[in-house]
Amino acid sequence: SQQGEEDPQALSIQEGENATMNCSYKTSINNLQWYRQNSGRGLVHLILIRSNEREKHSGRLRVTLDTSKKSSSLLITASRAADTASYFCATALSGGSNYKLTFGKGTLLTVNP
Amino acid sequence: KAGVTQTPRYLIKTRGQQVTLSCSPISGHRSVSWYQQTPGQGLQFLFEYFSETQRNKGNFPGRFSGRQFSNSRSEMNVSTLELGDSALYLCASSLAFGQLAQTQYFGPGTRLLVL
């Protein structure tokens, strides 16, 4: 079963707008990671947030984590056409291996020029 | 530093055959994990290896197996292929194994089509 569930499943925006994707999970985690995948290719790691962190930034990316609600959000600011991709959240379970990630089904982001 | 490489990139097999996929991790990385990605099930964990030992296994039948060599390169094998095994198989490498959170770096994947 999927640990992480992204919302929305698909998102279409115009270049320059911000894009927000949400991820909910079910059990306690050690960390949560966001990945990007372009058209059925390999995954690119975007950002990792540990369970004791609440917010992290990386360039135009901002990730928040609310462990009480078991949810995370990924914000991409000033989006570009090149940001068009599928975005996945992945969780590493607390007490488990950090290398056994459980992925959600992803959010397909389309940024229109 | 070269990224994770996977060979072959594309593969077509018929039902009943077996297949071996290869993954070379980033130099210095000792942990390798494998994932299967399908449109219906999404990304699912297969197994992970560290120091030539399987440390974790996902919920896949015994037809799926793997191994890791002393140079950290890994192979996965699928025997008696079924149509449902058609998928993108992704390999990821990390520096080490343990409780410290580590970034996994993914390869481009091997796309397997079973006819």
mmCIF file of C-alpha atoms in Angstrom:
data_model
loop_
_atom_site.group_PDB
_atom_site.id
_atom_site.type_symbol
_atom_site.label_atom_id
_atom_site.label_comp_id
_atom_site.label_asym_id
_atom_site.label_seq_id
_atom_site.Cartn_x
_atom_site.Cartn_y
_atom_site.Cartn_z
ATOM 1 C CA SER A 1 0.000 0.000 0.000
ATOM 2 C CA GLN A 2 1.126 3.567 -0.623
ATOM 3 C CA GLN A 3 2.459 5.364 2.411
ATOM 4 C CA GLY A 4 2.449 8.768 0.765
ATOM 5 C CA GLU A 5 -0.420 10.213 -1.203
ATOM 6 C CA GLU A 6 0.094 13.356 -3.232
ATOM 7 C CA ASP A 7 -2.562 15.910 -3.878
ATOM 8 C CA PRO A 8 -3.534 17.049 -6.432
ATOM 9 C CA GLN A 9 -2.926 14.269 -8.930
ATOM 10 C CA ALA A 10 -2.436 16.836 -11.667
ATOM 11 C CA LEU A 11 -1.772 20.553 -11.654
ATOM 12 C CA SER A 12 -1.571 22.946 -14.588
ATOM 13 C CA ILE A 13 -0.289 26.493 -14.126
ATOM 14 C CA GLN A 14 1.214 29.332 -16.098
ATOM 15 C CA GLU A 15 4.902 30.171 -16.087
ATOM 16 C CA GLY A 16 5.752 32.503 -13.243
ATOM 17 C CA GLU A 17 3.022 31.212 -10.946
ATOM 18 C CA ASN A 18 3.668 29.223 -7.800
ATOM 19 C CA ALA A 19 2.867 25.541 -7.580
ATOM 20 C CA THR A 20 1.936 23.792 -4.354
ATOM 21 C CA MET A 21 1.760 20.041 -3.966
ATOM 22 C CA ASN A 22 0.740 18.196 -0.842
ATOM 23 C CA CYS A 23 1.642 14.812 0.521
ATOM 24 C CA SER A 24 -0.045 12.872 3.290
ATOM 25 C CA TYR A 25 1.292 9.735 4.917
ATOM 26 C CA LYS A 26 0.052 7.207 7.408
ATOM 27 C CA THR A 27 2.733 6.136 9.878
ATOM 28 C CA SER A 28 5.596 7.719 11.774
ATOM 29 C CA ILE A 29 8.520 8.644 9.600
ATOM 30 C CA ASN A 30 12.230 9.193 9.951
ATOM 31 C CA ASN A 31 12.335 11.566 7.011
ATOM 32 C CA LEU A 32 10.379 12.620 3.949
ATOM 33 C CA GLN A 33 11.871 13.294 0.562
ATOM 34 C CA TRP A 34 10.618 14.910 -2.612
ATOM 35 C CA TYR A 35 11.672 13.740 -6.047
ATOM 36 C CA ARG A 36 11.043 14.928 -9.590
ATOM 37 C CA GLN A 37 10.682 12.674 -12.604
ATOM 38 C CA ASN A 38 10.675 13.854 -16.184
ATOM 39 C CA SER A 39 8.561 11.781 -18.548
ATOM 40 C CA GLY A 40 9.282 8.249 -17.326
ATOM 41 C CA ARG A 41 12.956 8.786 -16.720
ATOM 42 C CA GLY A 42 14.983 8.493 -13.524
ATOM 43 C CA LEU A 43 14.087 10.339 -10.366
ATOM 44 C CA VAL A 44 15.939 13.455 -9.313
ATOM 45 C CA HIS A 45 16.212 14.126 -5.601
ATOM 46 C CA LEU A 46 14.941 17.577 -4.681
ATOM 47 C CA ILE A 47 14.954 17.879 -0.936
ATOM 48 C CA LEU A 48 14.989 15.809 2.253
ATOM 49 C CA ILE A 49 13.323 16.940 5.453
ATOM 50 C CA ARG A 50 13.837 15.089 8.711
ATOM 51 C CA SER A 51 11.031 14.369 11.127
ATOM 52 C CA ASN A 52 12.349 16.946 13.600
ATOM 53 C CA GLU A 53 12.399 19.714 10.988
ATOM 54 C CA ARG A 54 9.435 21.860 10.040
ATOM 55 C CA GLU A 55 10.619 23.728 6.962
ATOM 56 C CA LYS A 56 13.446 23.606 4.451
ATOM 57 C CA HIS A 57 14.373 25.713 1.479
ATOM 58 C CA SER A 58 16.400 24.964 -1.600
ATOM 59 C CA GLY A 59 16.464 27.601 -4.306
ATOM 60 C CA ARG A 60 12.891 28.040 -5.526
ATOM 61 C CA LEU A 61 11.711 25.075 -3.464
ATOM 62 C CA ARG A 62 10.158 25.248 -0.044
ATOM 63 C CA VAL A 63 9.120 22.132 1.832
ATOM 64 C CA THR A 64 7.134 22.021 5.038
ATOM 65 C CA LEU A 65 6.469 19.066 7.285
ATOM 66 C CA ASP A 66 3.719 18.744 9.862
ATOM 67 C CA THR A 67 4.203 15.477 11.698
ATOM 68 C CA SER A 68 1.084 16.007 13.808
ATOM 69 C CA LYS A 69 -1.004 16.036 10.641
ATOM 70 C CA LYS A 70 1.259 13.565 8.865
ATOM 71 C CA SER A 71 1.536 15.859 5.896
ATOM 72 C CA SER A 72 4.079 17.745 3.842
ATOM 73 C CA SER A 73 3.891 20.341 1.126
ATOM 74 C CA LEU A 74 6.219 21.286 -1.684
ATOM 75 C CA LEU A 75 6.073 24.833 -2.995
ATOM 76 C CA ILE A 76 7.784 25.763 -6.249
ATOM 77 C CA THR A 77 7.946 29.507 -6.670
ATOM 78 C CA ALA A 78 8.149 31.393 -9.965
ATOM 79 C CA SER A 79 7.637 28.216 -11.955
ATOM 80 C CA ARG A 80 9.252 27.643 -15.331
ATOM 81 C CA ALA A 81 8.319 25.440 -18.264
ATOM 82 C CA ALA A 82 11.300 23.251 -17.339
ATOM 83 C CA ASP A 83 9.586 22.441 -14.025
ATOM 84 C CA THR A 84 7.044 20.365 -15.948
ATOM 85 C CA ALA A 85 7.407 16.882 -14.463
ATOM 86 C CA SER A 86 5.902 14.434 -12.009
ATOM 87 C CA TYR A 87 6.664 15.114 -8.369
ATOM 88 C CA PHE A 88 6.744 12.359 -5.772
ATOM 89 C CA CYS A 89 7.000 12.367 -2.045
ATOM 90 C CA ALA A 90 8.727 9.418 -0.440
ATOM 91 C CA THR A 91 8.885 8.452 3.181
ATOM 92 C CA ALA A 92 11.433 6.524 5.181
ATOM 93 C CA LEU A 93 9.682 4.922 8.110
ATOM 94 C CA SER A 94 10.730 5.578 11.670
ATOM 95 C CA GLY A 95 12.813 2.696 12.951
ATOM 96 C CA GLY A 96 13.130 1.291 9.490
ATOM 97 C CA SER A 97 15.702 1.532 6.792
ATOM 98 C CA ASN A 98 16.358 4.903 5.260
ATOM 99 C CA TYR A 99 16.806 3.237 1.936
ATOM 100 C CA LYS A 100 13.446 1.559 1.760
ATOM 101 C CA LEU A 101 11.454 4.504 0.537
ATOM 102 C CA THR A 102 7.708 4.327 0.120
ATOM 103 C CA PHE A 103 6.515 6.557 -2.698
ATOM 104 C CA GLY A 104 3.201 8.187 -3.384
ATOM 105 C CA LYS A 105 1.585 8.110 -6.824
ATOM 106 C CA GLY A 106 2.828 11.571 -7.667
ATOM 107 C CA THR A 107 1.546 14.917 -8.864
ATOM 108 C CA LEU A 108 1.872 15.694 -12.557
ATOM 109 C CA LEU A 109 2.785 19.359 -12.857
ATOM 110 C CA THR A 110 2.422 21.106 -16.191
ATOM 111 C CA VAL A 111 3.826 24.606 -16.494
ATOM 112 C CA ASN A 112 2.541 26.370 -19.580
ATOM 113 C CA PRO A 113 4.807 28.949 -21.210
ATOM 114 C CA LYS B 1 31.536 12.218 -10.650
ATOM 115 C CA ALA B 2 29.546 9.888 -12.866
ATOM 116 C CA GLY B 3 25.968 9.200 -11.837
ATOM 117 C CA VAL B 4 24.201 5.910 -11.359
ATOM 118 C CA THR B 5 24.250 3.885 -14.542
ATOM 119 C CA GLN B 6 21.846 1.137 -15.509
ATOM 120 C CA THR B 7 22.112 -1.317 -18.350
ATOM 121 C CA PRO B 8 20.438 -2.097 -20.566
ATOM 122 C CA ARG B 9 18.189 0.933 -20.949
ATOM 123 C CA TYR B 10 15.505 -0.941 -22.876
ATOM 124 C CA LEU B 11 14.658 -4.588 -23.033
ATOM 125 C CA ILE B 12 11.987 -6.681 -24.710
ATOM 126 C CA LYS B 13 11.377 -10.210 -23.502
ATOM 127 C CA THR B 14 8.663 -12.796 -23.867
ATOM 128 C CA ARG B 15 6.687 -14.502 -21.132
ATOM 129 C CA GLY B 16 8.549 -17.263 -19.385
ATOM 130 C CA GLN B 17 11.992 -15.875 -20.107
ATOM 131 C CA GLN B 18 14.303 -14.480 -17.493
ATOM 132 C CA VAL B 19 16.122 -11.166 -17.416
ATOM 133 C CA THR B 20 19.092 -9.655 -15.616
ATOM 134 C CA LEU B 21 19.409 -5.931 -15.073
ATOM 135 C CA SER B 22 22.574 -4.200 -13.968
ATOM 136 C CA CYS B 23 23.241 -1.137 -11.856
ATOM 137 C CA SER B 24 26.515 0.634 -11.191
ATOM 138 C CA PRO B 25 26.288 3.033 -8.240
ATOM 139 C CA ILE B 26 28.052 6.344 -7.902
ATOM 140 C CA SER B 27 31.702 5.821 -7.071
ATOM 141 C CA GLY B 28 32.072 5.443 -3.319
ATOM 142 C CA HIS B 29 28.435 4.587 -2.724
ATOM 143 C CA ARG B 30 27.941 1.260 -1.039
ATOM 144 C CA SER B 31 24.180 0.989 -0.755
ATOM 145 C CA VAL B 32 22.000 0.064 -3.715
ATOM 146 C CA SER B 33 18.208 -0.128 -3.783
ATOM 147 C CA TRP B 34 15.893 -1.276 -6.540
ATOM 148 C CA TYR B 35 12.389 -0.069 -7.350
ATOM 149 C CA GLN B 36 9.741 -1.065 -9.859
ATOM 150 C CA GLN B 37 7.565 1.610 -11.425
ATOM 151 C CA THR B 38 4.315 0.818 -13.216
ATOM 152 C CA PRO B 39 1.370 3.054 -14.132
ATOM 153 C CA GLY B 40 -0.957 1.036 -11.925
ATOM 154 C CA GLN B 41 1.116 0.452 -8.803
ATOM 155 C CA GLY B 42 3.478 3.409 -8.982
ATOM 156 C CA LEU B 43 6.935 3.124 -7.470
ATOM 157 C CA GLN B 44 7.433 0.057 -5.326
ATOM 158 C CA PHE B 45 10.469 -0.987 -3.344
ATOM 159 C CA LEU B 46 12.057 -4.256 -4.403
ATOM 160 C CA PHE B 47 15.183 -4.682 -2.262
ATOM 161 C CA GLU B 48 18.285 -2.979 -0.970
ATOM 162 C CA TYR B 49 21.856 -4.141 -0.644
ATOM 163 C CA PHE B 50 24.808 -3.038 1.390
ATOM 164 C CA SER B 51 28.170 -4.764 1.559
ATOM 165 C CA GLU B 52 26.943 -7.582 -0.673
ATOM 166 C CA THR B 53 24.107 -8.378 1.756
ATOM 167 C CA GLN B 54 20.405 -7.916 1.174
ATOM 168 C CA ARG B 55 19.241 -5.682 4.011
ATOM 169 C CA ASN B 56 15.597 -5.253 3.124
ATOM 170 C CA LYS B 57 13.097 -6.762 0.747
ATOM 171 C CA GLY B 58 9.772 -5.535 -0.555
ATOM 172 C CA ASN B 59 6.616 -7.520 -1.195
ATOM 173 C CA PHE B 60 7.541 -9.174 -4.450
ATOM 174 C CA PRO B 61 7.487 -12.877 -5.330
ATOM 175 C CA GLY B 62 10.593 -14.990 -5.221
ATOM 176 C CA ARG B 63 10.957 -14.652 -8.992
ATOM 177 C CA PHE B 64 12.577 -11.318 -8.224
ATOM 178 C CA SER B 65 16.073 -11.632 -6.859
ATOM 179 C CA GLY B 66 19.199 -9.594 -6.686
ATOM 180 C CA ARG B 67 22.766 -9.492 -5.602
ATOM 181 C CA GLN B 68 25.560 -7.045 -4.970
ATOM 182 C CA PHE B 69 29.192 -7.504 -5.819
ATOM 183 C CA SER B 70 32.274 -6.451 -3.885
ATOM 184 C CA ASN B 71 32.597 -3.314 -6.025
ATOM 185 C CA SER B 72 29.022 -2.361 -5.005
ATOM 186 C CA ARG B 73 27.619 -3.000 -8.462
ATOM 187 C CA SER B 74 24.290 -4.732 -8.277
ATOM 188 C CA GLU B 75 22.190 -6.945 -10.486
ATOM 189 C CA MET B 76 18.572 -7.916 -10.255
ATOM 190 C CA ASN B 77 17.084 -10.943 -11.913
ATOM 191 C CA VAL B 78 13.504 -11.731 -12.788
ATOM 192 C CA SER B 79 12.759 -15.315 -13.723
ATOM 193 C CA THR B 80 9.715 -16.708 -15.505
ATOM 194 C CA LEU B 81 8.635 -13.315 -16.745
ATOM 195 C CA GLU B 82 4.970 -12.371 -16.695
ATOM 196 C CA LEU B 83 3.202 -9.641 -18.642
ATOM 197 C CA GLY B 84 2.749 -7.715 -15.402
ATOM 198 C CA ASP B 85 6.507 -7.449 -14.978
ATOM 199 C CA SER B 86 6.582 -4.839 -17.737
ATOM 200 C CA ALA B 87 7.817 -1.762 -15.942
ATOM 201 C CA LEU B 88 10.550 0.772 -15.459
ATOM 202 C CA TYR B 89 13.118 -0.660 -13.056
ATOM 203 C CA LEU B 90 15.020 1.977 -11.150
ATOM 204 C CA CYS B 91 18.175 1.594 -9.163
ATOM 205 C CA ALA B 92 19.325 4.071 -6.529
ATOM 206 C CA SER B 93 22.588 4.394 -4.662
ATOM 207 C CA SER B 94 23.516 5.992 -1.354
ATOM 208 C CA LEU B 95 26.719 6.474 0.554
ATOM 209 C CA ALA B 96 26.014 4.154 3.457
ATOM 210 C CA PHE B 97 23.490 2.087 5.287
ATOM 211 C CA GLY B 98 22.056 3.076 8.609
ATOM 212 C CA GLN B 99 19.716 5.335 10.468
ATOM 213 C CA LEU B 100 21.186 8.602 9.276
ATOM 214 C CA ALA B 101 19.040 9.952 6.499
ATOM 215 C CA GLN B 102 20.878 9.823 3.223
ATOM 216 C CA THR B 103 19.949 11.021 -0.213
ATOM 217 C CA GLN B 104 19.311 8.312 -2.763
ATOM 218 C CA TYR B 105 20.550 9.003 -6.260
ATOM 219 C CA PHE B 106 18.578 7.312 -8.991
ATOM 220 C CA GLY B 107 19.712 5.967 -12.324
ATOM 221 C CA PRO B 108 17.802 6.494 -15.584
ATOM 222 C CA GLY B 109 16.119 3.127 -15.296
ATOM 223 C CA THR B 110 15.703 0.049 -17.459
ATOM 224 C CA ARG B 111 12.424 -0.149 -19.302
ATOM 225 C CA LEU B 112 11.344 -3.768 -19.591
ATOM 226 C CA LEU B 113 8.567 -4.852 -21.909
ATOM 227 C CA VAL B 114 7.279 -8.391 -21.614
ATOM 228 C CA LEU B 115 5.322 -9.700 -24.606
#
